[in-house]
mmCIF file of C-alpha atoms and ligand atoms in Angstrom:
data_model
loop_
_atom_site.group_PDB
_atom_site.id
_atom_site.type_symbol
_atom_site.label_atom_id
_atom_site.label_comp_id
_atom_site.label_asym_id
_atom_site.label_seq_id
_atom_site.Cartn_x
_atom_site.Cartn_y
_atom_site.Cartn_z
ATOM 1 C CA UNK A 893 0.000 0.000 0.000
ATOM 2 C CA UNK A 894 1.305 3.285 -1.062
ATOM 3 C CA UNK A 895 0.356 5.527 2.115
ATOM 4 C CA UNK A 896 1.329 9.478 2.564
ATOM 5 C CA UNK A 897 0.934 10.500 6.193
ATOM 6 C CA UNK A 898 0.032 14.230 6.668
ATOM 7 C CA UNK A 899 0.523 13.652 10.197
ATOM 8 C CA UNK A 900 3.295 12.035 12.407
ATOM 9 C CA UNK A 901 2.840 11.372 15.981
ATOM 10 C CA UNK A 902 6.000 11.502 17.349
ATOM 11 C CA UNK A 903 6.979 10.280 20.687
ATOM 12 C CA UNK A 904 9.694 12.127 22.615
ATOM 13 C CA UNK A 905 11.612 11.078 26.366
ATOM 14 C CA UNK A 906 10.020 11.122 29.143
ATOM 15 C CA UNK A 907 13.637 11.474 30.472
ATOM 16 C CA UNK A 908 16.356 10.023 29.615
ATOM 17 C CA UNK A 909 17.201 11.449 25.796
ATOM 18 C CA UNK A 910 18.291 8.038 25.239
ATOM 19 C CA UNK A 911 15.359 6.927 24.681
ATOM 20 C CA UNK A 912 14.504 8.486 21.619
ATOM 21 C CA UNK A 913 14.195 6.507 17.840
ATOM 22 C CA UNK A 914 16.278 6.848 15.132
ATOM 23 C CA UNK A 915 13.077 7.002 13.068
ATOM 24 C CA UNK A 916 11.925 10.224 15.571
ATOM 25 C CA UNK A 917 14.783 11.733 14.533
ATOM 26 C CA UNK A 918 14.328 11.300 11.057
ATOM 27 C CA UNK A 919 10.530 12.231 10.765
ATOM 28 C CA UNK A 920 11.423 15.320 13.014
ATOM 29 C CA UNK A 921 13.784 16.579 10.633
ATOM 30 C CA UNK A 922 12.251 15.819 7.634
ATOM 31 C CA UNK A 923 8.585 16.846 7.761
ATOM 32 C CA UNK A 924 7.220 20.627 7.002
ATOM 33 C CA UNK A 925 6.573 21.788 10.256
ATOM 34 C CA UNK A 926 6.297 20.859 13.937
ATOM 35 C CA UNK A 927 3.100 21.230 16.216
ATOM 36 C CA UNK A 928 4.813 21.590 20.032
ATOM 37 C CA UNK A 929 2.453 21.080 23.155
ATOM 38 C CA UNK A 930 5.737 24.262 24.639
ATOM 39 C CA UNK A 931 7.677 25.219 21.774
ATOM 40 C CA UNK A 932 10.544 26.464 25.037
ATOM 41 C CA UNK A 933 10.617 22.167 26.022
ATOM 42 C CA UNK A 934 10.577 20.825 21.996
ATOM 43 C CA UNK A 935 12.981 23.609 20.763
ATOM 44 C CA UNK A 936 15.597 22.493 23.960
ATOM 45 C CA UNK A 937 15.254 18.549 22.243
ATOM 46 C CA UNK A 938 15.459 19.637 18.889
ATOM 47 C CA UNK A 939 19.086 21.381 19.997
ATOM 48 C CA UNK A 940 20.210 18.307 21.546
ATOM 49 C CA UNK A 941 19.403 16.372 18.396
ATOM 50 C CA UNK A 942 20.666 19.058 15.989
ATOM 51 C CA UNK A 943 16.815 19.282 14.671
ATOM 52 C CA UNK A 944 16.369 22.413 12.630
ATOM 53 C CA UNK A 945 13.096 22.525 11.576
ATOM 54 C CA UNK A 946 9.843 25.142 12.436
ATOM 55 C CA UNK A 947 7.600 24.884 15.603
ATOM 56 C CA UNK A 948 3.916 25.838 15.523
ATOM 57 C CA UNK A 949 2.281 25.677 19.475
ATOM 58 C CA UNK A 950 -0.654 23.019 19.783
ATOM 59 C CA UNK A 951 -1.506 22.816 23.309
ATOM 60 C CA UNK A 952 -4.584 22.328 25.305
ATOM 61 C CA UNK A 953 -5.550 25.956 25.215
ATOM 62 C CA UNK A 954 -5.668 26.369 21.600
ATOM 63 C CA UNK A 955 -5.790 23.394 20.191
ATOM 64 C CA UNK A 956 -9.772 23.439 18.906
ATOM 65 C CA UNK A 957 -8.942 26.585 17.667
ATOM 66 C CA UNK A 958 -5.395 25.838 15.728
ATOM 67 C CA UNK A 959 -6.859 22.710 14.184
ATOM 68 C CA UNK A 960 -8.016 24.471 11.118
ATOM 69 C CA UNK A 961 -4.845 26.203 10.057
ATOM 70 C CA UNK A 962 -3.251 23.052 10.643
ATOM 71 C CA UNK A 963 -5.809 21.041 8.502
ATOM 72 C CA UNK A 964 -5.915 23.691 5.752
ATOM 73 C CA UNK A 965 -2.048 23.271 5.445
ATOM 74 C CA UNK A 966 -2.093 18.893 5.297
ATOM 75 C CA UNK A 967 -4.574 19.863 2.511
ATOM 76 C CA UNK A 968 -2.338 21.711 1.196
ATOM 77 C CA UNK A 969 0.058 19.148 0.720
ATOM 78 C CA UNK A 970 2.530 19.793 3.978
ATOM 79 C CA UNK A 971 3.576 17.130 6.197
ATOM 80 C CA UNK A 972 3.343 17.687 10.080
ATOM 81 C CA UNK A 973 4.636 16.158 12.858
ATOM 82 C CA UNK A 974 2.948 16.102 16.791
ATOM 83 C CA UNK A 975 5.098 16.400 19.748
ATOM 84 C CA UNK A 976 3.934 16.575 23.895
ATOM 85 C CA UNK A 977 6.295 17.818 26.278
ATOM 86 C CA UNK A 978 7.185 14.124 26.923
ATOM 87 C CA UNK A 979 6.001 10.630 25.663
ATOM 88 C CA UNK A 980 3.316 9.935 23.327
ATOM 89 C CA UNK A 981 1.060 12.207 22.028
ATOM 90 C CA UNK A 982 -2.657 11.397 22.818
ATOM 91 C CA UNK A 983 -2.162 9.960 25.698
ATOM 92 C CA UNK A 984 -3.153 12.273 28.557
ATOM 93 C CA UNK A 985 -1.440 14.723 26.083
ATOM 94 C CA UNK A 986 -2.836 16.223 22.953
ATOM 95 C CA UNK A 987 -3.550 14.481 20.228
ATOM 96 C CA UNK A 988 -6.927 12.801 19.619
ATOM 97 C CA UNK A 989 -8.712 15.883 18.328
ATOM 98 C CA UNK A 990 -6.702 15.970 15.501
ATOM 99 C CA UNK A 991 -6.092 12.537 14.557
ATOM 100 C CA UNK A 992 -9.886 12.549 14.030
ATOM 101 C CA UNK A 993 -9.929 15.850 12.458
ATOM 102 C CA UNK A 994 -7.199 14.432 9.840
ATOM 103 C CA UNK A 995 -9.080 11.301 10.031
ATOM 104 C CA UNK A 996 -12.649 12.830 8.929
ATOM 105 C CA UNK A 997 -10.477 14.601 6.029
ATOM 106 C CA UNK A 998 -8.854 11.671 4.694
ATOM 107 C CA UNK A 999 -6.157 12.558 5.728
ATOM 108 C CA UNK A 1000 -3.421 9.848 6.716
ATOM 109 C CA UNK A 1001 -1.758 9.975 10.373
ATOM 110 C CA UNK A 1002 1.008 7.728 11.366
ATOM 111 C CA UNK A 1003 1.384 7.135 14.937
ATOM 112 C CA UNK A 1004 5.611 6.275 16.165
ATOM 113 C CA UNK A 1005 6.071 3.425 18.978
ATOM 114 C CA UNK A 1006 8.433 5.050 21.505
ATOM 115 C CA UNK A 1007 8.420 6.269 25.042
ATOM 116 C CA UNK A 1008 5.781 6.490 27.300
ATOM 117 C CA UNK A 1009 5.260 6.572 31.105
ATOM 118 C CA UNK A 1010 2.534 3.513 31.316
ATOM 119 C CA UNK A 1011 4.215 0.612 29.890
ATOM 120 C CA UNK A 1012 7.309 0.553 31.421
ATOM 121 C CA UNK A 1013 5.109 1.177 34.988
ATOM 122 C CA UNK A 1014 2.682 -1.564 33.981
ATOM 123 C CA UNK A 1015 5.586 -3.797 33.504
ATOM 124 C CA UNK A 1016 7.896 -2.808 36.415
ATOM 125 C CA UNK A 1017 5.204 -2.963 38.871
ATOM 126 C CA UNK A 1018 5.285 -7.243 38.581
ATOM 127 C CA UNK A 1019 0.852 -7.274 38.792
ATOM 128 C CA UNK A 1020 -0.254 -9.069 35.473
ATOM 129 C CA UNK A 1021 -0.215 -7.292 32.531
ATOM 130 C CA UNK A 1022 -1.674 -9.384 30.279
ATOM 131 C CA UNK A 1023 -5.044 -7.338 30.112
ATOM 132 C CA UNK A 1024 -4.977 -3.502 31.763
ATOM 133 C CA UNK A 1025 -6.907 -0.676 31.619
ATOM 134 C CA UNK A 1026 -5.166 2.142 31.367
ATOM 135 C CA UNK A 1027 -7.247 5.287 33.430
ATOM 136 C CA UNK A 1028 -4.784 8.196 33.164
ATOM 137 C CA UNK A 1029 -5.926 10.904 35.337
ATOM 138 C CA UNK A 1030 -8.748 10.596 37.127
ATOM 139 C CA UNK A 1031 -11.378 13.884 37.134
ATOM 140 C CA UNK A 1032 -10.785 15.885 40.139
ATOM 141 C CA UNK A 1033 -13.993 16.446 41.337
ATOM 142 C CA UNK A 1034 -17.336 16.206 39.053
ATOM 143 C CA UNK A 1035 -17.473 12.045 38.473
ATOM 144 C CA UNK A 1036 -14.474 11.069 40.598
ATOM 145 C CA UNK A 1037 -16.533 8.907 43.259
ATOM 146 C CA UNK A 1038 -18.696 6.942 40.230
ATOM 147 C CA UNK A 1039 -15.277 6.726 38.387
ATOM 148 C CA UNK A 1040 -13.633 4.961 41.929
ATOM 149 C CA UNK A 1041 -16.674 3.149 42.047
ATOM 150 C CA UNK A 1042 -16.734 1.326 38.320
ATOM 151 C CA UNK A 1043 -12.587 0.628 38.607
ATOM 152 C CA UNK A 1044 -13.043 -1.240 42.445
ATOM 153 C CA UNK A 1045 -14.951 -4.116 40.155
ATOM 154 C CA UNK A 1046 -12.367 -4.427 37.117
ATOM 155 C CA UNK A 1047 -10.681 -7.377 36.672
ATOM 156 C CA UNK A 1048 -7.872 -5.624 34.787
ATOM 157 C CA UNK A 1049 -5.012 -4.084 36.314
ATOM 158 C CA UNK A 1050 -5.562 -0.473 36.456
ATOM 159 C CA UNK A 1051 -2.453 2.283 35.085
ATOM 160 C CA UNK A 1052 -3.473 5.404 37.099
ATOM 161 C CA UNK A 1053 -0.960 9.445 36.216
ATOM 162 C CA UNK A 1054 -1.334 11.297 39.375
ATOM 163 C CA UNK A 1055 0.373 14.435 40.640
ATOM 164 C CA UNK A 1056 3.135 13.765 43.430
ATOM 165 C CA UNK A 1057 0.800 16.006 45.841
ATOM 166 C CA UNK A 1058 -2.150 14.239 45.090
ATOM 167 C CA UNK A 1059 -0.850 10.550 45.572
ATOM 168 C CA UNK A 1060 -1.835 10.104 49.133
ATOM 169 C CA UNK A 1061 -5.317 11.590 48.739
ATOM 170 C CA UNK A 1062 -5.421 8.805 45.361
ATOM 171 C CA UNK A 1063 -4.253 6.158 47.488
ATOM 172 C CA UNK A 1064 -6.460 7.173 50.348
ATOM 173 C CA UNK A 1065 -9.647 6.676 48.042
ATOM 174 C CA UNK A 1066 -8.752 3.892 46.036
ATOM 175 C CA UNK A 1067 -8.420 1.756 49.882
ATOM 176 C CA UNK A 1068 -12.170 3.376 50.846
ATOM 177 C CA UNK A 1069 -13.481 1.978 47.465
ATOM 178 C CA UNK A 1070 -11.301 -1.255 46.834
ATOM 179 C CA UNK A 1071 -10.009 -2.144 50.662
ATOM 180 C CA UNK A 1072 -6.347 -1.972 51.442
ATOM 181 C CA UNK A 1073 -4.939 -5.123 50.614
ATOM 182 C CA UNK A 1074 -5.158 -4.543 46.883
ATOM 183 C CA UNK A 1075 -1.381 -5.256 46.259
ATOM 184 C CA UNK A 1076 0.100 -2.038 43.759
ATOM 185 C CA UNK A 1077 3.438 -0.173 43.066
ATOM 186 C CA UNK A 1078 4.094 3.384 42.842
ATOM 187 C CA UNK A 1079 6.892 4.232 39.478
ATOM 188 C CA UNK A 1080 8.446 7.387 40.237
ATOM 189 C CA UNK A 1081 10.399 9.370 37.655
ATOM 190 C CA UNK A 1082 10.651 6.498 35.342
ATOM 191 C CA UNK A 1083 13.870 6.493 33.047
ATOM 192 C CA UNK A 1084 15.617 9.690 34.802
ATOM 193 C CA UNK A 1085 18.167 9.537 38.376
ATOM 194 C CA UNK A 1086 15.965 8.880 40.995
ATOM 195 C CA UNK A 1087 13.804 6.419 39.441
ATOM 196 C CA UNK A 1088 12.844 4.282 42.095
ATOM 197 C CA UNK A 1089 9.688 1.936 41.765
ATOM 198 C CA UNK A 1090 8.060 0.728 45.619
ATOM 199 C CA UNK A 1091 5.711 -2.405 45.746
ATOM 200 C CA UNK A 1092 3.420 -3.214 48.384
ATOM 201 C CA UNK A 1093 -0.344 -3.055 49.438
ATOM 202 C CA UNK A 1094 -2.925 -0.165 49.161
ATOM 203 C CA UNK A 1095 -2.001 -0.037 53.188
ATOM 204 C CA UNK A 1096 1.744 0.082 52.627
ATOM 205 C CA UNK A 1097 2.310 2.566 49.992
ATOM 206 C CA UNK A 1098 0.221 5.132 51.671
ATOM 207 C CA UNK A 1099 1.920 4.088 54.932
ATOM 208 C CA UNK A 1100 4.968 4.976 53.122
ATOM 209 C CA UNK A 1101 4.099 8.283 51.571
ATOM 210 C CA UNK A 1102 2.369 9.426 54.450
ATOM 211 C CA UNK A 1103 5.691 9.600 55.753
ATOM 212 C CA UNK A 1104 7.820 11.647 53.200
ATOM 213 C CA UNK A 1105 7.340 14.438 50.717
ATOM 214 C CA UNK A 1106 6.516 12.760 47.368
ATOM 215 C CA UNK A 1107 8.250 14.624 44.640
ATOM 216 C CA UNK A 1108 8.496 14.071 40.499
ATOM 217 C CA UNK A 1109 6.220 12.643 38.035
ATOM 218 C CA UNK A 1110 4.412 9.174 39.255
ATOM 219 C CA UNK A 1111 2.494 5.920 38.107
ATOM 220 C CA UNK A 1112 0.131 4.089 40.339
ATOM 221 C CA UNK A 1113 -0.662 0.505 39.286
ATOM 222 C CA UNK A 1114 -3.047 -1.180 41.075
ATOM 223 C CA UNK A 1115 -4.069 -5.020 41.021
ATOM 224 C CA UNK A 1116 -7.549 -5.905 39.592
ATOM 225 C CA UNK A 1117 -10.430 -7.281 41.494
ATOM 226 C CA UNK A 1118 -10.418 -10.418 42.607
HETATM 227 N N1 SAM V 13 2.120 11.573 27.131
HETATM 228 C C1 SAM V 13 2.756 11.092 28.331
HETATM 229 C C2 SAM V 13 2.972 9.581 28.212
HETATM 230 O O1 SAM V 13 2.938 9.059 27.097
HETATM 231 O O2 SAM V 13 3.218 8.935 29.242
HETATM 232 C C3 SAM V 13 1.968 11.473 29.573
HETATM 233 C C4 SAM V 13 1.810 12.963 29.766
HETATM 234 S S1 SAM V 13 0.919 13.392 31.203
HETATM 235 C C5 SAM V 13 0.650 15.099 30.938
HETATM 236 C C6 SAM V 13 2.156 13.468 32.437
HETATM 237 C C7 SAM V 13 2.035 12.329 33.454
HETATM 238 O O3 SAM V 13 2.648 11.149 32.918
HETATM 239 C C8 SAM V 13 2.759 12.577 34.757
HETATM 240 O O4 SAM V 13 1.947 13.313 35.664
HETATM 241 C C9 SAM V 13 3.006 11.165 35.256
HETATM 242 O O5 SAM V 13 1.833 10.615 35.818
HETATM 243 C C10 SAM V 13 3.323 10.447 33.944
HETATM 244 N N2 SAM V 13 4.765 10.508 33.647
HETATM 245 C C11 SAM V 13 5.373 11.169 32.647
HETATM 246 N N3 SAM V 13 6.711 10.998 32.696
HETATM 247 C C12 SAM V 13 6.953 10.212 33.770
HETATM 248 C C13 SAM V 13 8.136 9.676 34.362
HETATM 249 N N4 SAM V 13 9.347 9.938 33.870
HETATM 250 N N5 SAM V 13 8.012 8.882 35.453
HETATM 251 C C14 SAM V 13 6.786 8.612 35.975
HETATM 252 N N6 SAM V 13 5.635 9.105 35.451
HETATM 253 C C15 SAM V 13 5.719 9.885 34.371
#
């Protein structure tokens, strides 16, 4: 099949530089433009890679509104590529609203494998991964306790993002709605110095970070129901 993405979702590190393909490299140099969730973060990787190439902001903020321009140039016949600040775009990053915007114009997208913060979590954390369901962030407030409620019954191993100041308050309500001897492990600043990944029950881990100041970016994993 002859196919000619218009879009490239390109995953970057979510630490360690390392970690980035030799195709991300490629595709990052060679398509038209660059959509950056903070063109400050992409244009500091780009240096390290010696990446020259132009970088149009896509965030959160404006991304229902940038979508156009951006569609009316793949129309055109320019070739774009989709960074976040780290990982893979579309996941608990920007991304979906445009894939289907391309998508709905026929227009091809091309999604890289490469780093991101749930798999190596999933895997680290030694509860079966098989079958998970990844949740991402849960809503703050408004559907939070019917959320809690629906993931106590899963069978799957759940992949939970939370802030570092939030964990104990997650912990705390994932033990009110699933009891505390749900075994889970907490990954904490996965591929960069102080990685460190602890393992233990619902009761332990918030044992544990009751007792410290959690800092950097975290995974929760969580066993399934029984
Ligand atoms: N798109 C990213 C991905 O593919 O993983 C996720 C972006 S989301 C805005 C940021 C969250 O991902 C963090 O709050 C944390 O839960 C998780 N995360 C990202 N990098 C991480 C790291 N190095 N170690 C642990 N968790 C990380």
């Amino acid at each position: 099949m002859n196919r000619n993405p218009s879009l490239y979702l390109v995953p970057t590190p979510i630490g360690n530089l390392e970690d980035i393909t030799l195709r991300a490299i490629r595709v990052l140099k060679e398509v038209d433009f660059i959509l950056s969730e903070d063109t400050r973060q992409t244009g500091i990787l780009l240096k390290h890679f010696g990446i020259r190439n132009s970088l149009v902001s896509h965030h959160q903020f404006n991304e229902h509104k940038s979508i156009e321009s951006i569609i009316s140039r793949l129309k055109a016949g320019e070739v774009a590529a989709l960074v976040s600040d780290a990982g893979t775009p579309g996941i608990s990053d920007p991304g979906f609203l445009l894939v289907r915007a391309c998508l709905q114009e026929e227009l091809d997208v091309e999604s890289l494998p490469g780093p991101t913060a749930l798999i190596p979590a999933l895997v680290n954390s030694g509860l079966p991964c098989e079958s998970f369901l990844f949740v991402g962030f849960l809503p703050h407030k408004k559907g939070r306790a019917g959320k809690l409620k629906e993931l106590s019954s899963s069978p799957y191993t759940l992949v939970f993002y939370e802030s570092p100041f939030r964990l104990s308050k997650l912990i705390a309500q994932l033990m009110e709605s699933m009891g505390p001897d749900r075994r889970a492990s907490v990954s904490r600043e996965l591929t960069k110095i102080y990685e460190e990944t602890l393992r233990g029950t619902l009761q332990e881990l918030s044992e544990q970070f009751a007792e410290k100041d959690v800092k950097g970016e975290i995974v929760l994993v969580v066993e399934g129901a029984r």
